[in-house]
Structures are given as structure tokens and as C-alpha cells.
mmCIF file of C-alpha atoms in Angstrom:
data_model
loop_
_atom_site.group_PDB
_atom_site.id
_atom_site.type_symbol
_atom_site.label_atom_id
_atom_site.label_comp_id
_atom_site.label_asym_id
_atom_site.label_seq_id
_atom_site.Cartn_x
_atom_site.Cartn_y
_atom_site.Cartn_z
ATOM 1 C CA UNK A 21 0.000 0.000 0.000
ATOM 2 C CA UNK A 22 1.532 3.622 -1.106
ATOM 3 C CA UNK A 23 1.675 6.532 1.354
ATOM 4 C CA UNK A 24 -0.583 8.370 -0.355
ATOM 5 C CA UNK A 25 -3.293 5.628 -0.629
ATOM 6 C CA UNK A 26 -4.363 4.341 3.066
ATOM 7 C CA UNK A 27 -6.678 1.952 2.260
ATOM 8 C CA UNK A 28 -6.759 1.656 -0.976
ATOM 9 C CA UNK A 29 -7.914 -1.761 -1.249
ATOM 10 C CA UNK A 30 -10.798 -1.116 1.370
ATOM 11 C CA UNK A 31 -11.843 1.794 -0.700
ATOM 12 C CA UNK A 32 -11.482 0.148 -4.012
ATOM 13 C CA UNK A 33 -13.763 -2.616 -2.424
ATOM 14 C CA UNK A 34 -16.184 -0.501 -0.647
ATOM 15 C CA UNK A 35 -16.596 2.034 -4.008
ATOM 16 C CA UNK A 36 -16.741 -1.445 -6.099
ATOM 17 C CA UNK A 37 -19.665 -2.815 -4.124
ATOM 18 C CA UNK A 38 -21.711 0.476 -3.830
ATOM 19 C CA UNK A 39 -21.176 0.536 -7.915
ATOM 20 C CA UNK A 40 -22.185 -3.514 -8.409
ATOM 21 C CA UNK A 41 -25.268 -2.709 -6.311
ATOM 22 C CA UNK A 42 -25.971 0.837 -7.426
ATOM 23 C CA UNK A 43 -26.057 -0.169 -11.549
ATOM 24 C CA UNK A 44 -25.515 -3.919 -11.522
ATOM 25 C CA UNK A 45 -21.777 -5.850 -12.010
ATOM 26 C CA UNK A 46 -21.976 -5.467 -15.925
ATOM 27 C CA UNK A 47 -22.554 -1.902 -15.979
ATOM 28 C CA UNK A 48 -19.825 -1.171 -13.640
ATOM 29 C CA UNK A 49 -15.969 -0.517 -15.130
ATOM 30 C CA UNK A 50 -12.887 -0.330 -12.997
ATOM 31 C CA UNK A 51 -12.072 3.009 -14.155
ATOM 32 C CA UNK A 52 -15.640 4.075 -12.552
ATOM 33 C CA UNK A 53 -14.902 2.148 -9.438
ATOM 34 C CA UNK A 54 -11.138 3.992 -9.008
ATOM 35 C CA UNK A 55 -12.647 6.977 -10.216
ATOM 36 C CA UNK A 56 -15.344 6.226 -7.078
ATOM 37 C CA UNK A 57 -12.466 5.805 -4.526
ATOM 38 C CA UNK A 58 -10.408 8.491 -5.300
ATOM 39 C CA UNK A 59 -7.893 6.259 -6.717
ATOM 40 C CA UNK A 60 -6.667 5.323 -9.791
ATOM 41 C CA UNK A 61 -7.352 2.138 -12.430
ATOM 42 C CA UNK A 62 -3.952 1.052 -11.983
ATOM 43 C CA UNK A 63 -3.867 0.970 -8.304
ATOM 44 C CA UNK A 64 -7.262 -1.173 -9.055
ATOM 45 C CA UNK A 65 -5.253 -3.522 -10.402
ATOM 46 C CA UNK A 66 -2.111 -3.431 -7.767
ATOM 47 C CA UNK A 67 -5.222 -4.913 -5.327
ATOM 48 C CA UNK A 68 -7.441 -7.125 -7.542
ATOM 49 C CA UNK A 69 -6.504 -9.111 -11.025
ATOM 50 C CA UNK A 70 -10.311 -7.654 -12.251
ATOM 51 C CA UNK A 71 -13.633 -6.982 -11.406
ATOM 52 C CA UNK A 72 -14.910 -10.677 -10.073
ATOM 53 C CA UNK A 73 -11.908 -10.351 -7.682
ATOM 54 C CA UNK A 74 -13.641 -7.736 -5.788
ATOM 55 C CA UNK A 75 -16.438 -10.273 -4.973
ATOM 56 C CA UNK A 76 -14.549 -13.758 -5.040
ATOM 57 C CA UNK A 77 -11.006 -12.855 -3.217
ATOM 58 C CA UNK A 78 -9.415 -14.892 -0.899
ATOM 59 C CA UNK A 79 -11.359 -17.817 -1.169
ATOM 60 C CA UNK A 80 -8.674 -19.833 -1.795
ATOM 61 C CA UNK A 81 -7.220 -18.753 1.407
ATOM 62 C CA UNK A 82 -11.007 -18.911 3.181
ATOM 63 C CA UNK A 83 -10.807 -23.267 1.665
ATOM 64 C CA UNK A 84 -7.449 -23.477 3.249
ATOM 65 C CA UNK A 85 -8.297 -22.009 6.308
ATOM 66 C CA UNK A 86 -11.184 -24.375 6.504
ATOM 67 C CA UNK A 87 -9.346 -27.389 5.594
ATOM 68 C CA UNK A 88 -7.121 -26.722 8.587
ATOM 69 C CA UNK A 89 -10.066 -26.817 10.618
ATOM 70 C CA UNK A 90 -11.370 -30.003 9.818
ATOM 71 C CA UNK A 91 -7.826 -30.939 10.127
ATOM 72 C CA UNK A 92 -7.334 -29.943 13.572
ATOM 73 C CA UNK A 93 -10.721 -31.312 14.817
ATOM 74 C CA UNK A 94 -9.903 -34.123 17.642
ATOM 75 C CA UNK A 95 -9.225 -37.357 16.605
ATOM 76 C CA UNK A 96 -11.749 -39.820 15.904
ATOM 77 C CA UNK A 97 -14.406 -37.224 16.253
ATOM 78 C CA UNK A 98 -16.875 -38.364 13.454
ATOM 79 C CA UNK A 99 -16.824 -37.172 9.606
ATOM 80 C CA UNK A 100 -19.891 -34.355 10.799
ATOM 81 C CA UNK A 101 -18.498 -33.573 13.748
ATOM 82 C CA UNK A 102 -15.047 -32.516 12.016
ATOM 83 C CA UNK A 103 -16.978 -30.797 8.882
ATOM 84 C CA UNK A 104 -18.939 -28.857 11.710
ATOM 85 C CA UNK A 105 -15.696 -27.801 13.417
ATOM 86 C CA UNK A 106 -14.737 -26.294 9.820
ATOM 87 C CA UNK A 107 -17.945 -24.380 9.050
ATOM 88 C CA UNK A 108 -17.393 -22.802 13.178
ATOM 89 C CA UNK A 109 -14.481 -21.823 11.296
ATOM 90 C CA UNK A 110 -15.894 -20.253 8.271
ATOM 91 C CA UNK A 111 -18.612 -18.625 10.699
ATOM 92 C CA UNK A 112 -15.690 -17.102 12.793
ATOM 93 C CA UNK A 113 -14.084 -15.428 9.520
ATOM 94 C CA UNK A 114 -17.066 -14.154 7.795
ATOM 95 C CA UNK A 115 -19.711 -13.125 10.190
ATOM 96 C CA UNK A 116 -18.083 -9.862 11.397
ATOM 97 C CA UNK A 117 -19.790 -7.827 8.155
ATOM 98 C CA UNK A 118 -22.954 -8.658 7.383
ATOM 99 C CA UNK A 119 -23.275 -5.644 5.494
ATOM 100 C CA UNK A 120 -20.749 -6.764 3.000
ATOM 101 C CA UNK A 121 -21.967 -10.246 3.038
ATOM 102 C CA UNK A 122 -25.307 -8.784 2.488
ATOM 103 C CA UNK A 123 -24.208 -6.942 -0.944
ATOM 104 C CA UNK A 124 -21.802 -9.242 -2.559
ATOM 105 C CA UNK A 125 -25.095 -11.493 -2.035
ATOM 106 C CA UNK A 126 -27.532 -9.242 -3.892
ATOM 107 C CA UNK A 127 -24.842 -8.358 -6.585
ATOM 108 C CA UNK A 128 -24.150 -12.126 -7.129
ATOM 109 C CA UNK A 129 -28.032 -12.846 -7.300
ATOM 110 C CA UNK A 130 -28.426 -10.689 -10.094
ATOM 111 C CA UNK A 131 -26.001 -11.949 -12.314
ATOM 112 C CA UNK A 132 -25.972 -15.640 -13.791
ATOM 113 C CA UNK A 133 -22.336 -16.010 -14.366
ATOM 114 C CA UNK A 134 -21.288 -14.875 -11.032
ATOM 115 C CA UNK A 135 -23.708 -17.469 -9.615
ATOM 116 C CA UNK A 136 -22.163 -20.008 -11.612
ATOM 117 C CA UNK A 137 -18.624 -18.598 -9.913
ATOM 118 C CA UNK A 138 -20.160 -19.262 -6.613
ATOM 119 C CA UNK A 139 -21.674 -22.638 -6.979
ATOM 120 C CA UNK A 140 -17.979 -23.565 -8.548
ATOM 121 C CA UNK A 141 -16.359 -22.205 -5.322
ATOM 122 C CA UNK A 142 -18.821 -23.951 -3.128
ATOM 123 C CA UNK A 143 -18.043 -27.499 -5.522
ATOM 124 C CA UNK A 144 -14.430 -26.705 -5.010
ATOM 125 C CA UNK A 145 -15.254 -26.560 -1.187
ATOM 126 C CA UNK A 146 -17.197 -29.659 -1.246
ATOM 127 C CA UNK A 147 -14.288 -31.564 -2.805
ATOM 128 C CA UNK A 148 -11.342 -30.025 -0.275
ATOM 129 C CA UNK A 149 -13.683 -31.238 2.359
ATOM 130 C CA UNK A 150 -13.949 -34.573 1.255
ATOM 131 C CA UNK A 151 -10.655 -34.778 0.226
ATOM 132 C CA UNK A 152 -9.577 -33.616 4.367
ATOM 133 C CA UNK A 153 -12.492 -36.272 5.224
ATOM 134 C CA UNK A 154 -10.612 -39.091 3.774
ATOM 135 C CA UNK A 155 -7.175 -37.922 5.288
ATOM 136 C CA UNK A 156 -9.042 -38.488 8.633
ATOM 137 C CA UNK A 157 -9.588 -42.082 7.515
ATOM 138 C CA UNK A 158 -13.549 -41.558 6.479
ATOM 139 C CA UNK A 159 -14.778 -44.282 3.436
ATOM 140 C CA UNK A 160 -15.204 -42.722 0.180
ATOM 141 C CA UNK A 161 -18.932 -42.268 0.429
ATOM 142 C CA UNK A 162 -18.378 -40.920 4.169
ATOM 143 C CA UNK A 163 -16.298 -38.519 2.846
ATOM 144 C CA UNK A 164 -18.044 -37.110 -0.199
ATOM 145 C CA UNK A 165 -21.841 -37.338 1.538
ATOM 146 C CA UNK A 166 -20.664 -35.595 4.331
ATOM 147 C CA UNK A 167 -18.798 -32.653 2.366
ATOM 148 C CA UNK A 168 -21.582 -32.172 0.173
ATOM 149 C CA UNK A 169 -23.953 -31.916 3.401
ATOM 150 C CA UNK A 170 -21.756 -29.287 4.905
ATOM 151 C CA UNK A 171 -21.700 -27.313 2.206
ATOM 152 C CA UNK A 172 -25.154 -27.732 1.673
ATOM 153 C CA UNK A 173 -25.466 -26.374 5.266
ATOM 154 C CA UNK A 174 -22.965 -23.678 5.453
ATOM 155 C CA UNK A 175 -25.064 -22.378 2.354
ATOM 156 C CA UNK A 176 -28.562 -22.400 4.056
ATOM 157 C CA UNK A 177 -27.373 -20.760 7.383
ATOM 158 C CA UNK A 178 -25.289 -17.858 5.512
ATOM 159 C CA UNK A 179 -28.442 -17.136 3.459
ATOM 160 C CA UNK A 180 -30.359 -16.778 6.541
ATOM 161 C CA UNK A 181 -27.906 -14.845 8.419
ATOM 162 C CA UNK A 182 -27.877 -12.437 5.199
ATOM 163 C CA UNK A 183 -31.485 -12.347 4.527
ATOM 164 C CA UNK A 184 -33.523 -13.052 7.969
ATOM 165 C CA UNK A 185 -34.075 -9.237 9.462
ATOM 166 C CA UNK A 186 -32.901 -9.538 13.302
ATOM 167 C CA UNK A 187 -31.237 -12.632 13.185
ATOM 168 C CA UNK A 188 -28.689 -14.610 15.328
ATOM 169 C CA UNK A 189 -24.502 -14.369 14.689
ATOM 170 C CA UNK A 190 -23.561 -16.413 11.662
ATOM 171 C CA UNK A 191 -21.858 -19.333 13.857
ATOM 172 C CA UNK A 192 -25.133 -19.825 15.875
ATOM 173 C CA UNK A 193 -27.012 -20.122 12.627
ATOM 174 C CA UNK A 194 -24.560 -22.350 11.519
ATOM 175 C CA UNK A 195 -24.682 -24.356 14.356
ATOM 176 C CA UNK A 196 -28.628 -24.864 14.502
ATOM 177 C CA UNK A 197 -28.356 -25.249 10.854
ATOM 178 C CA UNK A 198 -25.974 -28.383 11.567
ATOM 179 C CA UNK A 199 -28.430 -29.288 14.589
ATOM 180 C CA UNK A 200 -31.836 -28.913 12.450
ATOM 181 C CA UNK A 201 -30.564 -31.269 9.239
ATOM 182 C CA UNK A 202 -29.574 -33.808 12.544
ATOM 183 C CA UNK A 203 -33.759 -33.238 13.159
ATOM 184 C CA UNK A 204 -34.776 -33.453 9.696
ATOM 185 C CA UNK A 205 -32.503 -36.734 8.799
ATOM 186 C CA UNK A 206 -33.419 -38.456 12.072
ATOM 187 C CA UNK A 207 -37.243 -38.569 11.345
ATOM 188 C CA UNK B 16 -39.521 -37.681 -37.546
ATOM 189 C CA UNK B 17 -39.179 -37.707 -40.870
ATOM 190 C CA UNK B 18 -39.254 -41.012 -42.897
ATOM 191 C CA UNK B 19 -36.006 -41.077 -44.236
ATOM 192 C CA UNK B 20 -34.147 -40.585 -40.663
ATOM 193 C CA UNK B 21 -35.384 -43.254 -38.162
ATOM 194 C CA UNK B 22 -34.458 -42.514 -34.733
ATOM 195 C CA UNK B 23 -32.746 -39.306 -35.880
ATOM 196 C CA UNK B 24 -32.428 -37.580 -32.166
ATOM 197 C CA UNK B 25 -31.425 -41.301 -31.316
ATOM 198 C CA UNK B 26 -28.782 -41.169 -33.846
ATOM 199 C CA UNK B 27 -27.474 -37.340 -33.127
ATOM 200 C CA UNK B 28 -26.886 -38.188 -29.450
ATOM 201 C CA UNK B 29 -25.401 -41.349 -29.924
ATOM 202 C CA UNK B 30 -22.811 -38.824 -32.691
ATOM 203 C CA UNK B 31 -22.264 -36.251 -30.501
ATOM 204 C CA UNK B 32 -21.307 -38.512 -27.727
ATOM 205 C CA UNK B 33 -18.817 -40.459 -29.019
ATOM 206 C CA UNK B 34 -16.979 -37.306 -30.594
ATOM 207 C CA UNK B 35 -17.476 -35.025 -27.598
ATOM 208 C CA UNK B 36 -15.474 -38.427 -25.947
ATOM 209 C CA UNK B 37 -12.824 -38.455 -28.592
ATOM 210 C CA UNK B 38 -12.107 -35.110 -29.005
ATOM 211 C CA UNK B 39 -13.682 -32.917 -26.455
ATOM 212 C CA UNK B 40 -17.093 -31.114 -26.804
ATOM 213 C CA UNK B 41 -15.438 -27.511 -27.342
ATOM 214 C CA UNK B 42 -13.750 -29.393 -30.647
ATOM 215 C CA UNK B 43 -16.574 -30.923 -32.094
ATOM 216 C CA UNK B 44 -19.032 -28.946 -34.607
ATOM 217 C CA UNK B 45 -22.477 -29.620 -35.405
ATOM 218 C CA UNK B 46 -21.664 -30.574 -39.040
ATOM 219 C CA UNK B 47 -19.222 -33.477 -37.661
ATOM 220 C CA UNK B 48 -22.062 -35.042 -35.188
ATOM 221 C CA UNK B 49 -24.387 -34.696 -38.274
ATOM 222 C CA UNK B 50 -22.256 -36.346 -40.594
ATOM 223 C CA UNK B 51 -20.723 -39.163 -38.306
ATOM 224 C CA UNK B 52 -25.017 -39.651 -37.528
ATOM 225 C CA UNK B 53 -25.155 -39.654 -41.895
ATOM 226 C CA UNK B 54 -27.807 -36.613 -41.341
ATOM 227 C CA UNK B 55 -27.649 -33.056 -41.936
ATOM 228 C CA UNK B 56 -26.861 -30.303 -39.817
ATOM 229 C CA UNK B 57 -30.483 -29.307 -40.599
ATOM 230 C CA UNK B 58 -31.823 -32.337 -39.093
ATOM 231 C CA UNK B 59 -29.382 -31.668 -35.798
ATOM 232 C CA UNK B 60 -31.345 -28.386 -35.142
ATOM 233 C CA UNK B 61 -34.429 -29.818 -35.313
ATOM 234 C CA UNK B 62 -33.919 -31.434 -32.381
ATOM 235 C CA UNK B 63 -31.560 -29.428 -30.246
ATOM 236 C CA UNK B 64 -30.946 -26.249 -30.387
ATOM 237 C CA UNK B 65 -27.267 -26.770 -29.752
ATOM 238 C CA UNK B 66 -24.300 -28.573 -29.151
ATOM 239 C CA UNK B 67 -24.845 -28.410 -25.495
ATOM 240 C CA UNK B 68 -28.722 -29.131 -25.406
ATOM 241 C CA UNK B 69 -27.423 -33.100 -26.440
ATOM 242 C CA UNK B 70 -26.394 -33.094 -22.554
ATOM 243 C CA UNK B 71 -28.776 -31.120 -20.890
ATOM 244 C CA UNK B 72 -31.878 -31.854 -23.022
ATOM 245 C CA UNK B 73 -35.015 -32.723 -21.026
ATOM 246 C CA UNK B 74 -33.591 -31.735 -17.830
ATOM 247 C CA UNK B 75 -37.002 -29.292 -17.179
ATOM 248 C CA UNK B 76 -39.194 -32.090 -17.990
ATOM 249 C CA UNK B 77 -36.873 -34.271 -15.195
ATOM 250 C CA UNK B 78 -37.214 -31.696 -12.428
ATOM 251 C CA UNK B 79 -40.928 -31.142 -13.191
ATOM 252 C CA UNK B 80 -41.150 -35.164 -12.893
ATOM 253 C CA UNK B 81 -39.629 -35.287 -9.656
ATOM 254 C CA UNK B 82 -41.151 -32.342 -8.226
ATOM 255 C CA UNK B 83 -44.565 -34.215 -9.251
ATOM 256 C CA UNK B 84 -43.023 -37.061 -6.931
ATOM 257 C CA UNK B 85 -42.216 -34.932 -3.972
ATOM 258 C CA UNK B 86 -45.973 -33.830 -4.255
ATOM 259 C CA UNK B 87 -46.992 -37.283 -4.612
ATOM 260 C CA UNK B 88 -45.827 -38.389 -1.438
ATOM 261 C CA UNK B 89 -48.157 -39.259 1.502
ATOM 262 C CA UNK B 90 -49.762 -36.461 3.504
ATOM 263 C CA UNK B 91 -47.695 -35.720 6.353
ATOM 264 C CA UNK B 92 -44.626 -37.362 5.367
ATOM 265 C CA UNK B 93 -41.985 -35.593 6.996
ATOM 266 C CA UNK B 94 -39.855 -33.346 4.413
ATOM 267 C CA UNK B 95 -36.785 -35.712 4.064
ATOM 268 C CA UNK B 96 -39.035 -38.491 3.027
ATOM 269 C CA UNK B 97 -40.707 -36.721 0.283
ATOM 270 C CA UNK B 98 -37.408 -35.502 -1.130
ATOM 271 C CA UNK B 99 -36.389 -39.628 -0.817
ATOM 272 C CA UNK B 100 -39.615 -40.447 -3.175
ATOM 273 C CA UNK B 101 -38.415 -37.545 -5.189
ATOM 274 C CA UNK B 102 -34.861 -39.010 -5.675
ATOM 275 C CA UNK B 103 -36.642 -42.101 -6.658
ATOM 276 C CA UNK B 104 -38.584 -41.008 -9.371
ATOM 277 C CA UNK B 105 -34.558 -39.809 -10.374
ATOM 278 C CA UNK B 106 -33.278 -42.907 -10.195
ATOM 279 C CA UNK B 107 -36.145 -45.243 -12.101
ATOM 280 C CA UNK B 108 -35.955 -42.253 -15.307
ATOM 281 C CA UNK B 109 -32.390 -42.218 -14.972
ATOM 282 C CA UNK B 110 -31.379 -45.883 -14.158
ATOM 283 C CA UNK B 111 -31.574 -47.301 -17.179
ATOM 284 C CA UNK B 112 -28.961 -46.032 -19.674
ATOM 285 C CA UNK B 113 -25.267 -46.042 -17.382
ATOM 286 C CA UNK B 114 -23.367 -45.892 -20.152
ATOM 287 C CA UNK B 115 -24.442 -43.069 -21.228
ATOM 288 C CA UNK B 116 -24.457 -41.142 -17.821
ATOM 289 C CA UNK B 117 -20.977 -42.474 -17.965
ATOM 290 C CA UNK B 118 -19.723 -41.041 -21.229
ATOM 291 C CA UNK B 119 -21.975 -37.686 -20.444
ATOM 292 C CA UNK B 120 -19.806 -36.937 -16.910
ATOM 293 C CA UNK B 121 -17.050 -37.739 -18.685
ATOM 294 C CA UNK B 122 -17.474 -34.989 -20.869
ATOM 295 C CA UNK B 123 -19.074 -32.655 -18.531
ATOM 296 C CA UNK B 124 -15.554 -33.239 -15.912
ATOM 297 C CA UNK B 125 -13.555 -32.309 -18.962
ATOM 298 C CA UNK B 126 -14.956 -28.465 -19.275
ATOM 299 C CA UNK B 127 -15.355 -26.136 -17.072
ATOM 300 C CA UNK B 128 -18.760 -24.450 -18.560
ATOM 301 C CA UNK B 129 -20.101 -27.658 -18.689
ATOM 302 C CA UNK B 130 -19.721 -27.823 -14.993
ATOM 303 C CA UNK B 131 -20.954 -24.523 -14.327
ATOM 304 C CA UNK B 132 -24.137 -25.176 -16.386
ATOM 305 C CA UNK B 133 -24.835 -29.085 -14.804
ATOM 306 C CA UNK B 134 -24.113 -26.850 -11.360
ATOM 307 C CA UNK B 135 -26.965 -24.328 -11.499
ATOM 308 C CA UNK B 136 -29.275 -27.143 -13.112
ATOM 309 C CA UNK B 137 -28.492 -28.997 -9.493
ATOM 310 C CA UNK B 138 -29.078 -25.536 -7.501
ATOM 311 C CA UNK B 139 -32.410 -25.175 -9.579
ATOM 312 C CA UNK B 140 -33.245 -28.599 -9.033
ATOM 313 C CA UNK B 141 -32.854 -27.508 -4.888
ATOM 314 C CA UNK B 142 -35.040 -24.118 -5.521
ATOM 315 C CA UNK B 143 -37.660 -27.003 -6.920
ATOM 316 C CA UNK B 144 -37.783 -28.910 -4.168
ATOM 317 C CA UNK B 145 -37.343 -26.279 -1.890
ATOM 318 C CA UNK B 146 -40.849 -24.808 -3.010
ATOM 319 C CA UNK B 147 -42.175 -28.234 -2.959
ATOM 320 C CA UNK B 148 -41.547 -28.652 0.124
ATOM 321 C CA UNK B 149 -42.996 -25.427 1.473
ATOM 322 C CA UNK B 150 -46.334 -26.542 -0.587
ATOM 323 C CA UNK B 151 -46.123 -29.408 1.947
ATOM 324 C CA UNK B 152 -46.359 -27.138 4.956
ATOM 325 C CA UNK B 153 -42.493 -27.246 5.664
ATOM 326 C CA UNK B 154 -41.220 -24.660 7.006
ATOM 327 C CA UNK B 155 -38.756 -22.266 4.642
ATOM 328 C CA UNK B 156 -35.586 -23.051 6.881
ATOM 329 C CA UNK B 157 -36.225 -26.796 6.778
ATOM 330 C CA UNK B 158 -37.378 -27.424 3.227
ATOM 331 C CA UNK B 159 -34.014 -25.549 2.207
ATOM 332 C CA UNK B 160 -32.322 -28.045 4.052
ATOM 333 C CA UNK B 161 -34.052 -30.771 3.188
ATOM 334 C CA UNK B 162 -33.595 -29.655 -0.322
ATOM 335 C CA UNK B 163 -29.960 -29.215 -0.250
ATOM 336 C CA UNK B 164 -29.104 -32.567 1.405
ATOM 337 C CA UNK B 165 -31.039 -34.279 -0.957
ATOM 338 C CA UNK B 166 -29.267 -32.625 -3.917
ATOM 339 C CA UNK B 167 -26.813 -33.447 -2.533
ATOM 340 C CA UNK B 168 -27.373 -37.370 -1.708
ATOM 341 C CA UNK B 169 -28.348 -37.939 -5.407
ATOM 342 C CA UNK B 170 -25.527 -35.924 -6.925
ATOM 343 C CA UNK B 171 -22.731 -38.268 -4.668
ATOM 344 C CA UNK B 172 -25.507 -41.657 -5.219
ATOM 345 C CA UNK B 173 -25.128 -40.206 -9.025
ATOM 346 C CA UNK B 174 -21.151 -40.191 -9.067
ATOM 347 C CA UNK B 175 -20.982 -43.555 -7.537
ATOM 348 C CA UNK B 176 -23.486 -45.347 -9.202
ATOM 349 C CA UNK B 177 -21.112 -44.291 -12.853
ATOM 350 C CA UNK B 178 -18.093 -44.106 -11.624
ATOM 351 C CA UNK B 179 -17.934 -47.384 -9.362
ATOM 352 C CA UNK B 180 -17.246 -50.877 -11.123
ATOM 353 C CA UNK B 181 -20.027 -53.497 -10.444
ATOM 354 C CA UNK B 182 -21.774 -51.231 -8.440
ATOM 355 C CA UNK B 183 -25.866 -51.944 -8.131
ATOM 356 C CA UNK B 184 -28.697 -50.259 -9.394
ATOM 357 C CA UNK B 185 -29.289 -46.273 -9.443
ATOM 358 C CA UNK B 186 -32.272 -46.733 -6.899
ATOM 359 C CA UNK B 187 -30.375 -48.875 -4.326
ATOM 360 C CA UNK B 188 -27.644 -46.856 -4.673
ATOM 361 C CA UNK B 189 -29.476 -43.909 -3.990
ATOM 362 C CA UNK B 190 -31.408 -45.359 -1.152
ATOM 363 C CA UNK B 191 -27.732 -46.400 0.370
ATOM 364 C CA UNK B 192 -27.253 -42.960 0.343
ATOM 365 C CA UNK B 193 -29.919 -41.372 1.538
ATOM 366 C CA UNK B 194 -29.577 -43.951 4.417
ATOM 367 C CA UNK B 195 -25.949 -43.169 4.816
ATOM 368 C CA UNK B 196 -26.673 -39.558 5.191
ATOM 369 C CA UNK B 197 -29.412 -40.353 8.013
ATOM 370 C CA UNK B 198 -26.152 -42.863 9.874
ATOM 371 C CA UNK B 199 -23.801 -39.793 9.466
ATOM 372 C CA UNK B 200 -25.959 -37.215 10.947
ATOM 373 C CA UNK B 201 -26.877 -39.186 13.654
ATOM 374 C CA UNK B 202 -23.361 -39.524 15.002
#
């Protein structure tokens, strides 16, 4: 970051979402979104590769950092007992700003081929999981049905953290997420 | 179907598989499938309306099939089991032809759209029974669950039942699954 730019990449992401939700992610061009922050297009691109970047950063680091969780549950804890110590994890990272969350969400609904970018980083999360699963020593099927169902869980509870007016800290809507499929499989 | 092409759609998809195989569905053209079928690219488009439409062809008539299941199930089922009837209905249309559920997720694995597109047809496919299950008097937290775990069951009961050598029928494979899921939550 230059001394004459504190914060540029907040600003550049702050400006970019306003612009995404203000005339929609198509309509939007970097040079509007540096024009936005008081910043230039090449310092833009010093902080993100292109536009999608703004939205879909560091969620190779976010799978990592998940991974490690699942990792570092305790031994012999079962296949949804470690994938629930990972989405804790994900809870911890991401549900300090909702308002973000909130955006990138509505900018993301409203386009088709960021959607598909989503549902690929989701697959790709399925797959690390199952992948970490199996490292534990779960079967093949273990592995990959419970992965999918944590995904599939972490997906419901962040939608209803984003969506639901007055609701409860993402990791306790994760965790009765995890708790209400438990319900809804044992009947 | 005129007289002079018998089974024409039979013969296109039967083309376009073996080439999208051999060479890779962003190398093959419509002109190829139609000659290596002995039709006309003319005859190709009356039937699909392109290259990709030979793989996801009839996939609205599927979901509206198995949403007609989930419906179908007995008053007061709870919401998993109506998604399990639903998943059967998937498994007796789709049971039947392995081979070329193989050679299709061969192809779609290869390319990266493909994935994108079978993706959102799986998320829409959850936004189905989601709604489905909400007709049932679910409530919107748990039929998005329920929705998204059994997604997910049939897309891992999907992968195994092609991928695995000697493996048994779609339907038991899927009921496996589904009881799988029930074993893994419950730990």
C-alpha cells in the first residue's frame, strides 16, 4: 500500500460494491470504481486481477483455512463432527460484516455467471472437504456425503444470516443449521 | 420424424457422444455429429438447439417429474421423506442407460462451462424442491435443508453409481445414500 493511498484496497472494495449494487456488475468498469475511490485504475489492479476479484477474493485462502479446521478437529471425532468444526471456522471469519456479506449477495443474485462462480467455489469446497475427510480415515462415500452436506449447510445458514431481518450471529445459525438437518434426517 | 431418418435424435446423441469423448465437446461442430449420424446439420437443429442441449436436453421435464413425486408423497410425510420419493422417481428415469451417464460426466468433468451449467441445473433442481416442500407445509428453513441434502445425496448416489465398477442399481444406490446420510448425521 503507497503513502498516499491508506486503504486503498478497502476503498477500491467498498466504491466497487456500492457501484455492483448501485447499476448492476456489468454496468460497472474499474475506471468508474477507481474513479469512485479516489484512486486510480492502476492501483485497481495493484489490489485485484479484475472486477470478479472484488467479490470472489481470498477464497482460496477462506478453503485453506477451513481445511485446517477439519484438520485440527480431535481425533476420531466423526466425519460431521469434524466438517462442523470447519464451518465454526468459516462462521468465525465471515460473520463480522454482514453488510458486506449482504451486498456481494444481492450483486451475485443478479447476475448468472457470477452465480455459476459461486456454486464452482462452493463445488471446489465440497471436494477439499472430502478430500480432508478421507485424510481423517472416512470411506469414500463418508467422505463425499458428508462434504456435500456441509456445504449444503454452510449455504442455508449464511443465506439466513444475510437475509432473515434480526437474526442470530452467523456461527449460531450455523450451528442450529448443523443441529436442524440432525432433526430433519433423524425422522 | 421424418421417414427417411429413423431414430434421428437417437442417432445425433449417440454422434455427438462419441466425438465429444474423442475429441472434447469444445472441438466438435455440429456438421461433424451430423455427418458421423449420416444426417444433416439441418436435421441436428431440429432437435436441439445446440451442441450443449445433447447433454442437458429434457432436464425441465426431469425436475418437473420429480417435483410431481415430492408432491406425490403421503400427507404428512416428513420433508426428508418426500425428497427420498423424489430421488426415486430420479433414479427409475435415470437408471436405465449407465453408459451413457458415464460417457456424459465424462465430458461434462472435462470443461469447465459444462460444470458450471450441470451446477446451477443442481441448484435449480434444490429451488424445486425447496418450493415443494414449502407446498407441503415445511417450514422455509427446513425445506431448504431438506432440499440441499437431498441434492446433494443424489448428486454423490449419481457419481458412484457411474463411476464405481459393479456397483448396483441407481435406486439402491441412492437409497444407500440417503440412508448413509441419516447414519452420518446421527453420530
Amino acid at each position: 500500500m503507497g503513502r498516499w493511498e491508506p486503504n486503498a484496497a478497502g476503498r477500491l472494495r467498498e466504491a466497487a460494491m456500492d457501484l455492483y449494487v448501485e447499476r448492476g456488475f456489468e454496468q460497472t468498469t474499474v475506471a468508474e470504481i477507481a474513479e469512485r475511490a479516489g484512486l486510480t485504475a492502476r492501483t485497481f489492479f495493484r489490489y485485484f486481477s479484475d472486477k470478479r476479484e472484488v467479490l470472489f477474493g481470498g477464497s482460496v485462502e477462506l478453503q485453506e483455512h477451513l481445511v485446517q479446521a477439519l484438520a485440527a478437529a480431535p481425533d476420531g471425532a466423526p466425519p460431521m463432527e469434524a466438517v462442523a468444526a470447519a464451518l465454526d471456522a468459516a462462521a468465525v471469519l465471515l460473520g463480522d460484516n454482514r453488510k458486506f456479506s449482504q451486498r456481494r449477495q444481492s450483486v451475485i443474485a443478479a447476475n448468472v455467471e457470477l452465480q455459476e462462480r459461486e456454486l464452482m467455489k462452493m463445488a471446489s469446497l465440497s471436494v477439499a472437504f472430502a478430500d480432508g475427510l478421507r485424510r481423517r480415515g472416512a470411506s469414500d462415500v463418508d467422505a463425499r456425503l458428508t462434504a456435500e452436506a456441509g456445504v449444503a449447510i454452510f449455504r442455508v445458514a449464511f443465506e439466513r444470516w444475510v437475509s432473515e431481518p434480526g437474526v442470530k450471529a452467523l456461527l449460531q445459525v450455523v450451528r442450529d443449521s448443523v443441529d436442524q438437518l440432525k432433526a430433519l434426517t433423524a425422522e
